[in-house]
């Protein structure tokens, strides 16, 4: 943490308390309240963490007003246009863009860890065939610590490195196996001669009965979706991974916790919820009804794929994905797909509506990723698993940063208590 050259004064009950203020390399200053309770015997209150910095990080920076997203300083639109997912993984994990030989070595290490322990295939068979792939992923990823316990000692930097590579490498295989299992098709093994994105598409869509060639446009779109979802500062699932890791739990269990949090429709589950909403709307003429509902305070309906806690401008990832969506839809010749027609008309109607403009509710990454994944032939149940595949490198990068922090403490928030005060037990005869 940089030294503080400013301070803030908090006056409570006539007593003043000086609090150090730290200035970051980008973003707002932070008031250091670590000693507040000891000094003033008060807590701060911020249940949604809307004004709370939970850690000191160097990985990803978001400027919600400008609609800017930087990974180690590089803007997401440049990375999406000029880089590719595994290079962005290297950048997130190790702090800078790799040289050609570093990238070659990293890609080889990931490629050679994509297979899953054969014994783990039996784990999948324990699930019902109609299990949601996200339920399978939470279970199987948590179970990795039962198969790869030679990389669970977080005090050993080498084991941390091995666990990191294993997680990035095996997530596509696990997600594809979860998909295959739920559709009753045999598992496809990863292939070392394919790119990360092509491997995932082949493991999902190839069948033993015929040859499968990956379409390079879909491979590029898949890689771009992976790149755009890789990391996003201290979002809910990343904060979950950090909190779980702060107790010293093994990385596989912590990533499983992150997957569980991502599943929610307010977070990574929004891409699936968005497509289900578009299907429910059904036709363009029903859009006004849903716009009205989204604005109605007495209706808890929200437009899935719209709004963001941080972005009060266009989500820069959505801008890139919107362009990808047009490319994929044109290539696949599905521009007239009714669900996708509704999506385009809904986007237009919401962007033209004062309510969404005033509340700065723009389409977010989940609005367009759902449209592309739908067009690529994925069922909605695979949308959030794909988000989890991509975000694993972000969770792991943030986990590595936190574990290496000499000031690491277990995360243990306090509360604003409004429950019963001290009272004596009453025997049942007297109640
Ligand atoms: C992701 O944090 C991250 O970085 C997440 C993520 C990542 O990469 O990790 O970017 C991925 O999770 C993207 C967001 C996906 N979620 C959705 O698309 C679900 C729909 N969106 C909302 O649920 C909502 O916008 C959130 C959860 C995304 C943000 O909620 P906030 O910041 O807590 O804002 P809020 O709920 O306080 O809403 C502010 C106002 C409210 O109205 P008022 O009470 O002030 O009158 O805006 C309204 C809300 O009712 N509002 C919406 C709305 N989102 C907010 N109204 C209609 N439709 C919506 N989608």
XYZ file of C-alpha atoms and ligand atoms in Angstrom:
491
model
C 0.000 0.000 0.000
C 1.405 3.424 -0.950
C 2.208 5.868 1.897
C -0.586 8.290 2.797
C 0.045 11.996 2.296
C -3.525 13.090 3.088
C -5.994 12.471 5.893
C -9.726 12.723 6.584
C -11.232 13.884 9.880
C -14.256 12.072 11.283
C -15.964 13.790 14.189
C -18.284 11.668 16.368
C -19.854 12.886 19.607
C -17.595 15.918 19.507
C -14.433 13.780 19.239
C -12.322 14.022 16.033
C -10.499 11.057 14.507
C -7.835 11.408 11.809
C -8.020 8.719 9.121
C -5.262 8.256 6.518
C -6.291 8.790 2.864
C -4.512 6.824 0.124
C -4.324 8.022 -3.486
C -4.331 5.215 -6.098
C -2.678 5.270 -9.533
C -6.227 5.498 -10.962
C -9.698 5.930 -9.466
C -10.964 7.622 -6.295
C -8.922 8.148 -3.108
C -9.638 5.691 -0.294
C -10.116 6.467 3.392
C -8.287 3.881 5.507
C -10.712 2.832 8.260
C -8.747 -0.214 9.435
C -8.127 1.392 12.841
C -11.518 3.157 13.092
C -13.129 0.661 15.472
C -10.072 0.670 17.765
C -9.969 4.494 17.719
C -13.654 5.465 17.736
C -15.453 2.238 18.640
C -17.753 2.554 15.618
C -18.252 0.471 12.443
C -18.931 1.802 8.936
C -22.072 0.457 7.234
C -22.066 -0.540 3.555
C -24.029 -3.823 2.976
C -23.758 -3.764 -0.842
C -20.157 -2.527 -0.726
C -21.168 0.381 -2.970
C -18.535 2.645 -1.343
C -16.057 0.105 -0.026
C -12.642 -0.885 -1.368
C -12.052 -4.430 -0.125
C -8.425 -4.799 -1.180
C -5.341 -3.269 -2.736
C -5.007 -4.607 -6.288
C -2.958 -4.040 -9.442
C -4.861 -6.310 -11.838
C -7.979 -4.637 -13.304
C -9.240 -1.074 -13.252
C -12.771 0.042 -14.186
C -13.920 3.626 -14.678
C -17.728 3.306 -14.627
C -18.376 6.884 -15.767
C -16.013 6.690 -18.729
C -16.944 3.088 -19.525
C -13.280 2.092 -19.321
C -11.887 -1.357 -18.445
C -8.123 -1.923 -18.169
C -6.304 -5.199 -17.533
C -2.833 -4.343 -16.136
C -3.325 -0.965 -17.871
C -4.273 -2.313 -21.322
C -7.806 -1.268 -22.502
C -10.222 -4.112 -23.133
C -11.085 -2.996 -26.671
C -7.405 -3.226 -27.698
C -7.009 -6.622 -26.016
C -10.201 -7.912 -27.669
C -9.059 -6.627 -31.051
C -5.340 -7.465 -30.987
C -4.786 -10.172 -28.345
C -6.353 -13.534 -27.589
C -7.625 -15.274 -24.473
C -4.504 -17.196 -23.414
C -2.330 -14.112 -23.891
C -4.788 -12.145 -21.702
C -4.588 -15.004 -19.166
C -0.810 -14.563 -19.078
C -1.232 -10.789 -18.666
C -3.674 -11.211 -15.758
C -1.650 -13.936 -14.043
C 1.877 -12.518 -14.420
C 1.358 -8.756 -14.768
C 2.526 -7.969 -18.317
C 2.245 -9.061 -21.931
C 4.458 -12.101 -22.625
C 7.335 -12.328 -25.069
C 6.832 -14.805 -27.918
C 8.779 -17.518 -26.058
C 6.960 -16.839 -22.769
C 3.603 -17.112 -24.545
C 4.632 -20.314 -26.315
C 5.720 -21.858 -22.994
C 2.525 -20.745 -21.209
C 0.253 -22.056 -23.963
C 2.107 -25.378 -23.909
C 1.696 -25.695 -20.127
C -2.049 -24.956 -20.370
C -2.524 -27.270 -23.360
C -0.847 -30.138 -21.525
C -3.121 -29.849 -18.500
C -6.506 -29.840 -20.307
C -7.334 -33.495 -19.617
C -9.266 -34.433 -16.476
C -8.247 -37.332 -14.202
C -10.074 -40.311 -15.783
C -11.510 -41.298 -12.402
C -13.428 -37.985 -12.345
C -15.618 -39.157 -15.228
C -17.505 -41.253 -12.654
C -18.388 -38.070 -10.730
C -20.442 -36.820 -13.673
C -22.369 -40.082 -13.779
C -23.654 -39.431 -10.273
C -25.768 -36.499 -11.489
C -29.251 -36.765 -13.010
C -29.156 -36.213 -16.767
C -31.332 -33.123 -16.371
C -28.950 -31.501 -13.871
C -28.108 -27.884 -14.790
C -24.481 -27.770 -16.053
C -23.748 -25.076 -13.431
C -24.706 -27.527 -10.656
C -22.315 -30.084 -12.144
C -19.514 -27.503 -12.428
C -19.829 -26.389 -8.805
C -19.619 -30.040 -7.728
C -16.841 -31.208 -10.035
C -14.608 -28.145 -9.525
C -14.921 -28.502 -5.748
C -13.998 -32.185 -6.147
C -10.738 -31.291 -7.950
C -9.224 -30.902 -4.470
C -9.919 -34.622 -3.977
C -7.928 -35.531 -7.099
C -5.189 -32.918 -7.285
C -4.217 -32.620 -3.643
C -0.575 -32.277 -4.740
C -1.427 -28.620 -5.603
C -3.548 -27.534 -2.657
C -0.848 -26.315 -0.249
C -1.264 -22.552 -0.730
C 1.912 -21.792 1.267
C 3.962 -23.397 -1.549
C 4.397 -20.966 -4.491
C 5.054 -23.895 -6.851
C 1.796 -25.627 -5.862
C -0.046 -22.310 -6.318
C 1.391 -22.081 -9.830
C 0.430 -25.671 -10.687
C -3.115 -25.159 -9.342
C -3.433 -21.963 -11.414
C -2.450 -23.684 -14.651
C -4.662 -26.689 -13.880
C -7.713 -24.461 -13.275
C -7.287 -22.421 -16.482
C -6.623 -25.605 -18.466
C -9.347 -27.868 -17.080
C -12.348 -25.551 -16.870
C -13.252 -25.831 -20.593
C -13.004 -29.621 -20.342
C -15.244 -29.706 -17.251
C -17.797 -27.336 -18.811
C -17.880 -29.315 -22.072
C -18.250 -32.606 -20.154
C -21.113 -31.120 -18.114
C -22.806 -30.127 -21.387
C -22.242 -33.512 -23.055
C -23.517 -35.344 -19.979
C -26.777 -33.348 -19.896
C -27.472 -34.029 -23.579
C -26.626 -37.720 -23.352
C -23.671 -37.598 -25.713
C -20.248 -39.167 -25.027
C -17.457 -36.976 -23.645
C -14.994 -35.620 -26.192
C -11.349 -35.482 -25.062
C -9.369 -32.244 -25.508
C -6.980 -32.089 -28.470
C -3.507 -30.521 -28.162
C -3.437 -29.384 -31.778
C -6.339 -26.922 -31.288
C -6.515 -23.424 -29.796
C -8.200 -22.966 -26.417
C -11.434 -21.726 -28.019
C -11.429 -24.284 -30.840
C -10.812 -27.089 -28.327
C -13.804 -25.983 -26.278
C -16.098 -25.754 -29.319
C -15.002 -29.203 -30.498
C -15.455 -30.775 -27.038
C -18.987 -29.321 -26.971
C -20.177 -29.983 -30.523
C -18.135 -32.883 -31.954
C -19.541 -36.418 -31.913
C -17.608 -39.660 -32.531
C -19.875 -40.457 -35.479
C -18.427 -37.823 -37.766
C -15.551 -35.429 -38.291
C -15.932 -31.942 -36.771
C -14.222 -28.878 -38.229
C -14.207 -25.697 -36.125
C -15.473 -22.650 -38.024
C -12.730 -19.989 -37.663
C -15.276 -17.165 -37.295
C -16.969 -19.015 -34.409
C -13.529 -19.824 -32.949
C -12.705 -16.093 -32.996
C -16.089 -15.175 -31.499
C -15.631 -17.803 -28.755
C -12.130 -16.550 -27.980
C -13.436 -12.977 -27.849
C -16.194 -13.970 -25.407
C -13.562 -15.662 -23.223
C -11.330 -12.566 -23.427
C -14.122 -10.128 -22.547
C -15.255 -12.035 -19.450
C -11.799 -12.817 -18.032
C -11.687 -10.442 -15.081
C -13.661 -7.520 -13.735
C -12.181 -6.023 -10.529
C -13.936 -6.929 -7.255
C -17.302 -8.187 -8.582
C -19.445 -10.477 -6.438
C -17.883 -13.801 -7.497
C -14.315 -12.486 -7.308
C -15.032 -11.107 -3.843
C -16.407 -14.545 -2.928
C -13.192 -16.220 -4.072
C -11.118 -13.688 -2.111
C -13.179 -14.141 1.058
C -13.089 -17.944 0.809
C -9.330 -17.868 0.147
C -8.673 -15.575 3.119
C -9.326 -18.530 5.461
C -6.570 -20.527 3.698
C -8.998 -22.838 1.881
C -7.562 -24.637 -1.158
C -7.876 -22.946 -4.572
C -10.234 -25.539 -6.066
C -12.743 -25.101 -3.225
C -12.473 -21.306 -3.535
C -13.080 -21.362 -7.292
C -16.118 -23.618 -6.681
C -17.403 -20.898 -4.314
C -16.869 -18.317 -7.058
C -18.818 -20.450 -9.534
C -21.678 -20.736 -7.039
C -21.843 -16.946 -6.671
C -21.577 -16.315 -10.415
C -24.652 -18.528 -10.924
C -27.041 -15.855 -9.609
C -29.217 -14.026 -12.211
C -28.060 -10.632 -10.894
C -24.477 -11.617 -11.794
C -23.184 -14.216 -14.235
C -26.579 -15.896 -14.512
C -27.877 -12.765 -16.271
C -26.911 -13.996 -19.749
C -29.132 -17.057 -19.299
C -31.871 -14.967 -17.622
C -31.646 -12.467 -20.506
C -32.309 -15.102 -23.182
C -35.139 -16.585 -21.118
C -36.598 -13.062 -20.818
C -36.314 -12.528 -24.590
C -38.130 -15.835 -25.151
C -40.830 -14.800 -22.665
C -41.315 -11.472 -24.479
C -41.579 -13.552 -27.659
C -42.514 -10.884 -30.196
C -41.456 -7.290 -30.849
C -45.001 -5.981 -30.240
C -44.810 -7.123 -26.587
C -41.690 -5.074 -25.799
C -43.592 -1.953 -24.565
C -45.344 -4.111 -21.954
C -42.012 -5.326 -20.581
C -40.422 -1.864 -20.676
C -43.413 -0.640 -18.624
C -42.986 -3.494 -16.157
C -39.255 -2.784 -15.785
C -40.128 0.814 -14.838
C -42.938 -0.138 -12.446
C -41.756 0.141 -8.818
C -44.421 -2.369 -7.769
C -43.188 -4.958 -10.237
C -39.928 -6.709 -9.353
C -39.314 -7.486 -13.045
C -35.987 -6.157 -14.333
C -34.581 -6.121 -17.849
C -31.962 -8.852 -17.678
C -28.754 -7.825 -19.411
C -29.275 -4.155 -18.554
C -27.676 -2.058 -15.834
C -24.475 -2.408 -13.872
C -23.232 -1.524 -10.415
C -20.155 0.229 -11.761
C -20.807 1.167 -15.389
C -22.989 4.270 -15.621
C -22.026 4.428 -19.276
C -21.850 1.718 -21.937
C -20.074 -1.438 -20.686
C -16.988 -1.416 -22.960
C -17.232 -5.182 -23.267
C -20.792 -4.855 -24.557
C -19.594 -2.484 -27.276
C -17.107 -5.098 -28.555
C -19.587 -7.967 -28.172
C -22.298 -6.057 -30.051
C -19.950 -5.957 -33.061
C -19.185 -9.675 -32.630
C -22.893 -10.455 -32.429
C -23.535 -8.760 -35.776
C -20.622 -10.728 -37.341
C -21.783 -14.101 -35.997
C -25.451 -13.556 -36.835
C -24.555 -12.565 -40.395
C -22.182 -15.522 -40.811
C -24.777 -17.959 -39.518
C -27.521 -16.271 -41.494
C -29.726 -16.048 -38.405
C -30.383 -12.300 -38.417
C -34.105 -13.066 -38.720
C -34.128 -15.399 -35.669
C -37.223 -14.146 -33.697
C -35.394 -14.102 -30.328
C -32.587 -12.073 -31.833
C -35.086 -9.734 -33.519
C -36.668 -9.092 -30.115
C -33.197 -8.458 -28.638
C -32.351 -5.794 -31.201
C -35.761 -4.096 -30.853
C -35.528 -4.199 -27.032
C -32.051 -2.671 -27.068
C -33.345 0.151 -29.326
C -36.452 0.788 -27.194
C -34.549 0.804 -23.875
C -31.801 3.111 -25.147
C -34.482 5.551 -26.355
C -36.370 5.513 -23.036
C -35.825 8.329 -20.481
C -36.098 5.940 -17.492
C -33.099 3.914 -18.620
C -31.204 7.026 -19.638
C -31.797 8.738 -16.267
C -30.830 5.610 -14.298
C -27.918 5.003 -16.688
C -29.084 1.500 -17.482
C -27.267 0.368 -20.619
C -26.990 -3.106 -22.117
C -24.193 -4.940 -20.302
C -21.868 -7.752 -21.314
C -24.524 -10.369 -20.573
C -27.033 -8.912 -23.029
C -24.873 -9.514 -26.096
C -22.994 -12.613 -24.939
C -26.326 -14.416 -24.594
C -27.287 -13.453 -28.146
C -24.004 -14.762 -29.589
C -24.038 -17.988 -27.600
C -27.643 -18.609 -28.635
C -26.696 -18.070 -32.284
C -23.699 -20.433 -31.893
C -26.049 -23.221 -30.820
C -25.442 -23.328 -27.060
C -28.490 -23.952 -24.854
C -29.099 -21.151 -22.316
C -28.037 -23.582 -19.550
C -24.479 -23.371 -20.935
C -24.230 -19.571 -20.915
C -23.120 -19.141 -17.319
C -20.763 -22.155 -17.419
C -19.023 -20.421 -20.335
C -18.807 -17.237 -18.266
C -17.265 -19.347 -15.444
C -14.694 -20.869 -17.839
C -13.568 -17.399 -18.845
C -13.654 -15.824 -15.367
C -11.570 -18.582 -13.773
C -8.351 -16.821 -14.797
C -9.620 -13.621 -13.143
C -10.514 -15.450 -9.950
C -7.146 -17.224 -9.921
C -5.198 -14.003 -10.629
C -6.963 -12.188 -7.795
C -6.453 -15.242 -5.538
C -2.707 -15.336 -6.296
C -2.418 -11.601 -5.604
C -4.217 -11.935 -2.291
C -2.343 -15.036 -1.064
C 1.001 -13.371 -1.839
C 0.030 -10.261 0.181
C 2.089 -10.258 3.431
C -0.745 -8.266 5.071
C -3.288 -11.044 4.299
C -5.919 -11.305 7.045
C -9.018 -13.470 7.162
C -12.038 -11.491 5.934
C -14.423 -11.026 8.846
C -16.954 -8.155 8.473
C -19.022 -6.918 11.456
C -22.694 -5.858 11.465
C -25.333 -3.300 12.409
C -27.266 -5.330 15.007
C -30.996 -4.702 15.486
C -31.864 -8.002 17.203
C -33.038 -8.710 20.769
C -30.775 -7.495 23.565
C -29.805 -9.679 26.538
C -32.741 -11.590 28.095
C -33.090 -14.751 30.268
C -34.299 -18.140 29.066
C -37.995 -18.842 29.776
C -38.995 -22.432 30.669
C -41.583 -23.876 28.340
C -44.197 -24.079 31.132
C -44.022 -20.305 31.512
C -44.263 -19.341 27.802
C -22.482 -8.875 -14.324
O -20.008 -6.442 -10.854
C -19.603 -6.827 -11.980
O -18.582 -6.371 -12.471
C -20.467 -7.878 -12.654
C -20.075 -8.260 -14.076
C -18.742 -8.962 -14.117
O -18.125 -8.971 -15.199
O -18.361 -9.588 -13.103
O -20.026 -7.115 -14.904
C -21.082 -9.237 -14.679
O -22.964 -9.350 -13.329
C -23.209 -7.850 -15.175
C -24.624 -7.496 -14.594
C -25.579 -8.630 -15.000
N -26.863 -8.503 -14.305
C -27.993 -8.172 -14.987
O -28.021 -7.848 -16.177
C -29.253 -8.273 -14.126
C -30.116 -7.011 -14.351
N -29.395 -5.865 -13.750
C -29.739 -5.497 -12.401
O -30.179 -6.492 -11.557
C -28.803 -4.437 -11.823
O -28.611 -3.492 -12.787
C -27.456 -4.875 -11.268
C -27.572 -5.989 -10.283
C -26.565 -5.294 -12.377
C -26.835 -3.656 -10.576
O -27.651 -3.364 -9.514
P -27.273 -2.157 -8.482
O -25.994 -1.525 -8.836
O -27.409 -2.705 -7.090
O -28.331 -1.090 -8.794
P -29.746 -1.029 -8.153
O -30.339 -2.392 -8.041
O -29.619 -0.230 -6.896
O -30.572 -0.241 -9.266
C -30.483 1.166 -9.354
C -31.838 1.587 -9.915
C -33.017 0.950 -9.161
O -34.112 1.859 -9.284
P -34.443 2.809 -7.992
O -34.675 1.870 -6.806
O -33.215 3.677 -7.807
O -35.685 3.557 -8.398
O -31.966 1.134 -11.285
C -33.040 0.193 -11.367
C -33.351 -0.277 -9.946
O -34.719 -0.634 -9.851
N -32.521 -0.924 -12.185
C -33.216 -1.522 -13.150
C -32.330 -2.481 -13.674
N -31.160 -2.443 -13.023
C -31.291 -1.476 -12.088
N -34.460 -1.343 -13.611
C -34.841 -2.160 -14.635
N -34.056 -3.102 -15.210
C -32.795 -3.284 -14.751
N -32.018 -4.213 -15.314
